[in-house]
Short mmCIF file of C-alpha atoms in Angstrom, two decimals:
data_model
loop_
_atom_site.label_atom_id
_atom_site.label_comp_id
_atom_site.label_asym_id
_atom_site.label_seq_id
_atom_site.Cartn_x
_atom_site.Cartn_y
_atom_site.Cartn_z
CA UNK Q 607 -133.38 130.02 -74.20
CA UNK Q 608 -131.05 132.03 -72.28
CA UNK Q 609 -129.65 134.34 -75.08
CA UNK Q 610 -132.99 134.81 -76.85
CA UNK Q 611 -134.30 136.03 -73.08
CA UNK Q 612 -131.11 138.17 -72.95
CA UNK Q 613 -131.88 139.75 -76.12
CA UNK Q 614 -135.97 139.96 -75.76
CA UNK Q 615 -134.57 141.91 -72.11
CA UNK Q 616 -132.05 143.97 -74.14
CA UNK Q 617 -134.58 145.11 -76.84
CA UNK Q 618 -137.25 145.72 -74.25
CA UNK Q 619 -138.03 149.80 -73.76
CA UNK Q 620 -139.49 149.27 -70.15
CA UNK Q 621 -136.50 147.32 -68.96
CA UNK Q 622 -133.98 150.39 -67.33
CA UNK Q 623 -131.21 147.87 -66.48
CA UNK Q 624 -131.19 145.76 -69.93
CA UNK Q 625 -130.51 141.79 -69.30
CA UNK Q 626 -127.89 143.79 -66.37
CA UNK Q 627 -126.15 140.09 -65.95
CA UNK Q 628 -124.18 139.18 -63.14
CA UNK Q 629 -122.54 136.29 -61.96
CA UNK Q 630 -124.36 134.71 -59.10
CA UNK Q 631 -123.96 131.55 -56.50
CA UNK Q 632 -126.56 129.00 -56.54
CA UNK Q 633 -126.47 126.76 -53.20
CA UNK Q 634 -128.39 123.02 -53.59
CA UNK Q 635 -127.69 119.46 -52.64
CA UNK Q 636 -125.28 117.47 -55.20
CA UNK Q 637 -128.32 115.53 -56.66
CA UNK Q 638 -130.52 119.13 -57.75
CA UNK Q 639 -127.26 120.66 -58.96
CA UNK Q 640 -126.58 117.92 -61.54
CA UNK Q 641 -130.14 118.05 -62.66
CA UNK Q 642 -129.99 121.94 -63.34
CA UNK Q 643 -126.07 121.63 -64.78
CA UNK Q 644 -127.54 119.21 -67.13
CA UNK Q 645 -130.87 120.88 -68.07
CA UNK Q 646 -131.04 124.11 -66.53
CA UNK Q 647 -133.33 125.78 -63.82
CA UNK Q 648 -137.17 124.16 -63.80
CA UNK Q 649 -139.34 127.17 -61.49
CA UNK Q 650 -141.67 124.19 -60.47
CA UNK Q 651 -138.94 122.96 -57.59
CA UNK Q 652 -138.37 126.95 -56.30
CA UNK Q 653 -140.19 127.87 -53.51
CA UNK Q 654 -139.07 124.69 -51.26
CA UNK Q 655 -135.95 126.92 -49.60
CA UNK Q 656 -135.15 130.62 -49.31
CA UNK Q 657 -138.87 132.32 -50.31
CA UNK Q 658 -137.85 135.50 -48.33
CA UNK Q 659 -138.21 137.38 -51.00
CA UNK Q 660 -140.11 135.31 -53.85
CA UNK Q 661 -140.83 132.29 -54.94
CA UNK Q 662 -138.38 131.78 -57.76
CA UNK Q 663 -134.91 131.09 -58.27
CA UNK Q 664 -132.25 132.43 -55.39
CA UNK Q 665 -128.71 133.37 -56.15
CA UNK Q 666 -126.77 135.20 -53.67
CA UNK Q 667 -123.72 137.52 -54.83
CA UNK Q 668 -121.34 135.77 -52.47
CA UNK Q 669 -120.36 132.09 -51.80
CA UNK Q 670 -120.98 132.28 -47.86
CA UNK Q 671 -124.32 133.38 -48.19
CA UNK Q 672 -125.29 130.06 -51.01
CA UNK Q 673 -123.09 127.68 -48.64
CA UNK Q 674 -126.22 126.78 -45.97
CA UNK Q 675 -128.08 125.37 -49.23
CA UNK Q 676 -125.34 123.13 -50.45
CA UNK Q 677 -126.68 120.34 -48.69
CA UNK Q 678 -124.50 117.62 -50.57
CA UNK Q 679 -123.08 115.84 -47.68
CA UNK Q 680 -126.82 115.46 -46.16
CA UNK Q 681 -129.62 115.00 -48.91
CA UNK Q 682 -127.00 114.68 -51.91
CA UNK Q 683 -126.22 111.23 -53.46
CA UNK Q 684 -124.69 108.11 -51.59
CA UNK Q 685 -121.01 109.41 -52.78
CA UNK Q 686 -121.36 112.85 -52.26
CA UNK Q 687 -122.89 111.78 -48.63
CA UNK Q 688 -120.35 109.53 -47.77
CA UNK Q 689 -117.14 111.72 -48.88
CA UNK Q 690 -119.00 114.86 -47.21
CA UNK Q 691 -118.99 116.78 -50.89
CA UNK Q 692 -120.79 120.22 -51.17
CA UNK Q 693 -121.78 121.98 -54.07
CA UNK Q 694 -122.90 125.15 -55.80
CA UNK Q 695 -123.49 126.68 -59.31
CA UNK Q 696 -121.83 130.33 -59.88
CA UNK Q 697 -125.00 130.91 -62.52
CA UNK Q 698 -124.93 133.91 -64.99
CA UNK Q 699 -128.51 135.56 -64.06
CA UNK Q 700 -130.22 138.23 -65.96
CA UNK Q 701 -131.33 140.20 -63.20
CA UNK Q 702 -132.38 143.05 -65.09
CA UNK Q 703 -134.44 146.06 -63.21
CA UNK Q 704 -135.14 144.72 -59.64
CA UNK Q 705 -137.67 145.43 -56.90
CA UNK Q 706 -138.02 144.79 -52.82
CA UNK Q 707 -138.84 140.92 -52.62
CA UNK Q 708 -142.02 140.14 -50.17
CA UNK Q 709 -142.25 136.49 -48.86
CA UNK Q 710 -143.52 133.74 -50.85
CA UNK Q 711 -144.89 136.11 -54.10
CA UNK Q 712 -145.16 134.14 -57.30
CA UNK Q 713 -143.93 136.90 -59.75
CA UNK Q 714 -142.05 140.00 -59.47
CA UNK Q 715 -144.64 142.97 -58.65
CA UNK Q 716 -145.49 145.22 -61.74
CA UNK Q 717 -143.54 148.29 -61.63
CA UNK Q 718 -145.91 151.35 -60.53
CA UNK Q 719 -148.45 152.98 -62.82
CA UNK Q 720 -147.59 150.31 -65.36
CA UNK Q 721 -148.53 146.53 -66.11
CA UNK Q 722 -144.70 145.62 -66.96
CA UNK Q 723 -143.62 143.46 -64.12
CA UNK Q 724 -139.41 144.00 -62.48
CA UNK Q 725 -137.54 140.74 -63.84
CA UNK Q 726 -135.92 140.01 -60.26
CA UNK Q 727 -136.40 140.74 -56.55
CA UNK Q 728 -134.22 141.41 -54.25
CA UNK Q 729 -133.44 141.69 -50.40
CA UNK Q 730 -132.08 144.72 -50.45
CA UNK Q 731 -132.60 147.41 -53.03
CA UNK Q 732 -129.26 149.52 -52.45
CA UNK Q 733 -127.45 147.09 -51.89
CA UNK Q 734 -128.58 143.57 -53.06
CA UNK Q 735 -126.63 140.19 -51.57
CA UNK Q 736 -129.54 138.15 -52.93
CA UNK Q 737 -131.81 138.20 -56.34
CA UNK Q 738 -134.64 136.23 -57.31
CA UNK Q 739 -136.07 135.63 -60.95
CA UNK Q 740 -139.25 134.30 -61.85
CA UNK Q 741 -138.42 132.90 -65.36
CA UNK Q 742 -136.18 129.68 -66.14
CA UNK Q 743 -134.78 131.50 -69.11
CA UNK Q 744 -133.16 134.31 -67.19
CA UNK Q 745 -130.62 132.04 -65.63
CA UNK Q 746 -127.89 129.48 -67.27
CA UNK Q 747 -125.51 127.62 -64.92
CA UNK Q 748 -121.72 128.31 -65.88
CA UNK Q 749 -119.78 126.46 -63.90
CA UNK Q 750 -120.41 123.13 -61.37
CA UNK Q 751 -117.95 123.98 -58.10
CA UNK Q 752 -117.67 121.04 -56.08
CA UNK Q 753 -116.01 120.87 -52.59
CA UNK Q 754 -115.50 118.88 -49.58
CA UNK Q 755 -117.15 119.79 -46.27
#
């Protein structure tokens, strides 16, 4: 899913940044981690945490800013609990063109005079430290970074 929406992104004529995919940090609790490791992101549990600027999938540019939602040691499983083991994904996200994120939208807003929607939001359009994307396809988890609290 992920390469045919990189490509679809890449081929698009409306889309000035291409797929434009960077490598991201995705903070969760131990449990949610596993279950998007193993099957990838699923939009219908975004929206619980961090809707500042969408209701979609977060990813922050650095660590630090993912760390407060790698809940492991508190909401995580009985192991990760008891050996106070955090967690986060470093995800490779096809931000493509981004807009200004507005709290708790459901999509990305259309860009103006048109009815193509921006594939991500963001907090900060100069200088982004956190994107959100609306589609489960625009995201694949690379690598499962475990730690201790």
């Amino acid at each position: 899913h992920f390469k045919l929406r990189m490509n679809e992104m890449d081929a698009d004529p409306n889309i000035t940044n291409k797929s434009n995919m960077k490598e991201l940090f995705h903070g969760s609790d131990i449990g949610a981690l596993r279950q998007i490791y193993t099957v990838g992101f699923n939009r219908s549990y975004a929206g619980v945490n961090a809707t500042l600027y969408g209701k979609g999938d977060c990813f922050a540019v650095n660590a630090d800013y993912a760390l407060p939602y790698s809940r492991g040691g508190r909401d995580g499983t009985a192991a990760a609990r008891q050996n106070n083991l955090l967690g986060m994904l470093l995800v490779q996200v096809l931000t493509g063109d981004s807009a200004q994120g507005k709290p708790n939208i459901p999509e990305a807003p259309f860009k103006p005079g048109t009815h193509t929607p921006y594939n991500s939001t963001v907090d900060n359009e100069r200088n982004p430290i956190m994107y959100v994307t609306f589609r489960d396809n625009q995201a694949y988890p690379s690598y499962f970074i475990t730690f201790k609290a």
